[in-house]
Each structure stands twice: as C-alpha cells, then as structure tokens.
Short mmCIF file of C-alpha atoms in Angstrom, two decimals:
data_model
loop_
_atom_site.label_atom_id
_atom_site.label_comp_id
_atom_site.label_asym_id
_atom_site.label_seq_id
_atom_site.Cartn_x
_atom_site.Cartn_y
_atom_site.Cartn_z
CA UNK A 18 76.35 -70.89 73.25
CA UNK A 19 74.30 -73.99 73.31
CA UNK A 20 72.26 -72.54 75.97
CA UNK A 21 71.40 -69.51 73.81
CA UNK A 22 70.53 -71.82 70.99
CA UNK A 23 68.29 -73.87 73.21
CA UNK A 24 66.52 -70.73 74.43
CA UNK A 25 66.13 -69.53 70.90
CA UNK A 26 64.74 -72.85 69.73
CA UNK A 27 62.28 -72.74 72.62
CA UNK A 28 61.19 -69.23 71.79
CA UNK A 29 60.82 -70.09 68.13
CA UNK A 30 58.94 -73.25 69.00
CA UNK A 31 56.73 -71.18 71.37
CA UNK A 32 56.11 -68.62 68.67
CA UNK A 33 55.01 -71.07 66.06
CA UNK A 34 51.38 -71.16 67.12
CA UNK A 35 51.42 -67.27 67.19
CA UNK A 36 52.85 -67.22 63.69
CA UNK A 37 50.25 -69.72 62.46
CA UNK A 38 47.46 -67.63 64.08
CA UNK A 39 49.01 -64.49 62.60
CA UNK A 40 49.12 -66.05 59.03
CA UNK A 41 45.48 -67.34 59.51
CA UNK A 42 44.45 -63.91 60.48
CA UNK A 43 46.12 -62.28 57.60
CA UNK A 44 44.43 -64.83 55.23
CA UNK A 45 41.03 -64.25 56.84
CA UNK A 46 41.50 -60.50 56.61
CA UNK A 47 42.44 -60.83 52.90
CA UNK A 48 39.43 -63.03 52.18
CA UNK A 49 36.71 -61.44 54.41
CA UNK A 50 37.72 -57.77 54.27
CA UNK A 51 40.32 -56.92 51.70
CA UNK A 52 38.85 -58.64 48.64
CA UNK A 53 35.33 -57.26 49.05
CA UNK A 54 36.68 -53.85 49.88
CA UNK A 55 38.86 -53.82 46.73
CA UNK A 56 35.90 -55.10 44.59
CA UNK A 57 33.70 -52.32 45.99
CA UNK A 58 36.33 -49.67 45.44
CA UNK A 59 36.93 -50.86 41.94
CA UNK A 60 33.14 -50.86 41.35
CA UNK A 61 32.94 -47.27 42.80
CA UNK A 62 35.87 -46.17 40.69
CA UNK A 63 34.35 -47.60 37.54
CA UNK A 64 30.99 -45.86 38.37
CA UNK A 65 32.80 -42.60 39.01
CA UNK A 66 34.78 -42.92 35.77
CA UNK A 67 31.67 -43.84 33.90
CA UNK A 68 29.79 -40.88 35.41
CA UNK A 69 32.70 -38.66 34.47
CA UNK A 70 32.78 -39.94 31.00
CA UNK A 71 28.96 -39.55 30.67
CA UNK A 72 29.31 -35.98 31.92
CA UNK A 73 32.00 -35.28 29.40
CA UNK A 74 29.87 -36.81 26.61
CA UNK A 75 26.82 -34.73 27.75
CA UNK A 76 28.98 -31.57 27.89
CA UNK A 77 30.33 -32.29 24.40
CA UNK A 78 26.80 -32.87 23.08
CA UNK A 79 25.62 -29.71 24.77
CA UNK A 80 28.46 -27.78 23.25
CA UNK A 81 27.66 -29.22 19.75
CA UNK A 82 23.93 -28.22 20.18
CA UNK A 83 24.91 -24.84 21.37
CA UNK A 84 27.19 -24.46 18.38
CA UNK A 85 24.38 -25.59 16.09
CA UNK A 86 21.92 -23.22 17.72
CA UNK A 87 24.46 -20.36 17.36
CA UNK A 88 24.94 -21.22 13.81
CA UNK A 89 21.11 -21.34 13.15
CA UNK A 90 20.82 -18.07 14.99
CA UNK A 91 23.45 -16.40 12.91
CA UNK A 92 21.79 -17.69 9.74
CA UNK A 93 18.45 -16.46 10.84
CA UNK A 94 19.93 -13.04 11.73
CA UNK A 95 21.73 -12.86 8.40
CA UNK A 96 18.43 -13.83 6.65
CA UNK A 97 16.45 -11.10 8.58
CA UNK A 98 19.12 -8.44 7.74
CA UNK A 99 19.09 -9.59 4.11
CA UNK A 100 15.25 -9.41 3.99
CA UNK A 101 15.44 -5.95 5.73
CA UNK A 102 17.96 -4.70 3.24
CA UNK A 103 15.78 -6.00 0.22
CA UNK A 104 12.73 -4.35 1.74
CA UNK A 105 14.59 -1.06 2.12
CA UNK A 106 15.91 -1.30 -1.41
CA UNK A 107 12.41 -1.94 -2.68
CA UNK A 108 11.01 1.08 -0.62
CA UNK A 109 13.76 3.23 -1.88
CA UNK A 110 13.11 2.16 -5.52
CA UNK A 111 9.38 2.85 -4.98
CA UNK A 112 10.18 6.26 -3.54
CA UNK A 113 12.45 7.12 -6.34
CA UNK A 114 9.83 5.96 -8.94
CA UNK A 115 7.20 8.09 -7.10
CA UNK A 116 9.61 11.07 -7.08
CA UNK A 117 10.38 10.59 -10.78
CA UNK A 118 6.67 10.53 -11.54
CA UNK A 119 6.06 13.59 -9.46
CA UNK A 120 9.01 15.37 -11.16
CA UNK A 121 7.62 14.50 -14.57
CA UNK A 122 4.15 15.62 -13.76
CA UNK A 123 5.58 18.82 -12.32
CA UNK A 124 7.67 19.49 -15.42
CA UNK A 125 4.66 18.93 -17.52
CA UNK A 126 2.66 21.39 -15.47
CA UNK A 127 5.63 23.94 -15.72
CA UNK A 128 5.74 23.48 -19.42
CA UNK A 129 1.95 23.90 -19.71
CA UNK A 130 2.19 27.00 -17.48
CA UNK A 131 5.10 28.44 -19.57
CA UNK A 132 3.06 27.89 -22.71
CA UNK A 133 0.14 29.65 -21.25
CA UNK A 134 2.32 32.47 -20.07
CA UNK A 135 3.92 32.75 -23.48
CA UNK A 136 0.50 32.60 -25.09
CA UNK A 137 -0.84 35.13 -22.77
CA UNK A 138 2.23 37.34 -23.31
CA UNK A 139 1.85 36.95 -27.18
CA UNK A 140 -1.91 37.71 -26.92
CA UNK A 141 -1.11 40.76 -24.69
CA UNK A 142 1.51 41.98 -27.19
CA UNK A 143 -0.95 41.71 -29.92
CA UNK A 144 -3.58 43.36 -27.95
CA UNK A 145 -1.12 46.18 -26.93
CA UNK A 146 -0.08 46.50 -30.64
CA UNK A 147 -3.66 46.77 -31.73
CA UNK A 148 -4.63 49.23 -28.96
CA UNK A 149 -1.45 51.14 -29.76
CA UNK A 150 -2.54 51.53 -33.36
CA UNK A 151 -6.04 52.51 -32.27
CA UNK A 152 -4.74 54.90 -29.80
CA UNK A 153 -2.17 56.45 -32.10
CA UNK A 154 -4.99 56.89 -34.70
CA UNK A 155 -7.22 58.48 -32.11
CA UNK A 156 -4.45 60.80 -30.94
CA UNK A 157 -3.60 61.75 -34.50
CA UNK A 158 -7.31 62.44 -35.27
CA UNK A 159 -7.56 64.57 -32.12
CA UNK A 160 -4.40 66.52 -32.87
CA UNK A 161 -4.63 66.88 -36.71
CA UNK A 162 -7.03 69.10 -38.32
CA UNK A 163 -10.37 67.54 -39.46
CA UNK A 164 -9.53 67.20 -43.16
CA UNK A 165 -6.15 65.49 -42.87
CA UNK A 166 -5.98 61.78 -42.55
CA UNK A 167 -3.53 60.10 -40.34
CA UNK A 168 -2.32 57.83 -43.12
CA UNK A 169 -1.31 60.88 -45.21
CA UNK A 170 0.88 62.29 -42.43
CA UNK A 171 2.67 58.97 -42.14
CA UNK A 172 3.87 59.14 -45.72
#
C-alpha cells in the first residue's frame, strides 16, 4: 500500500504544474474572453430591450394618435351630417313656405274667379230675366189683338 501511495504522491506532484497551468488558463479566459463577452452581451441585451421599449412606446403613441384622429374624424363626420340635416330642414322649410304662398295665391285666384263667375251668372240671370220680359211682351203683342195690352191680360 505504501507503494500505491508513493505512486499517487508522484502523480499528484507531477500534476501540480498542469493544475497551476489549468487554473491560470481559466483565470486568463475569464479576464480576456469571458468578462468582455459578458459585458458586450449585457450591452446588446440593454440595447435590444431599449429598442423594444422604444418600439412599444412608439406603437402606443401611434395608437393614441390614431384614436385622436378617429375621434376628430367622427366629430367632423357628425358635424357634416348635422350641417347637412340643418340645410335639408332649411330647404324643406323654404319649400313649404313657397308652397304655402303658392296655395294662398291660388286660393285667392280661385276666389276671384268664383266671384267673377257668380257675378257673370248674376248678370246673365238679370239679362235673361230682362230678355224674358221683353220676349214675353213681344210674344203677347204678336199673339194678342192690337187693342189689348199685355198688362191687362196679366190681371
């Protein structure tokens, strides 16, 4: 067993320089490669996260502007429709006023025409009555003997 321990001691003693070199290599790797690589990766991650955050902020701002524009567009459309409705109401009121005026004028003309017709009918009745009296007198004078007056026959 002593012999095994001596051999192990020799192997351990022989591996000490290799272990020291391995530890130096790990330390050099950590200082020369690992730390700069971690720093660059952290910086890249920060930039990426920053860019993502900026993109999210830009998207949120764009959505807010889009919402504002949509609200303005809706308000403008509502205003246009309101103005159109007001204009239609105004045109309808003007049309109704014009129709009422035309109706009134037409009714006045109809009244005037009726009065003219009634006056003409009255004049025609009077004329017919007068002509009827004259005609009846003529007929009586023509039919009755010359000495009899038509007023005597009527009594």
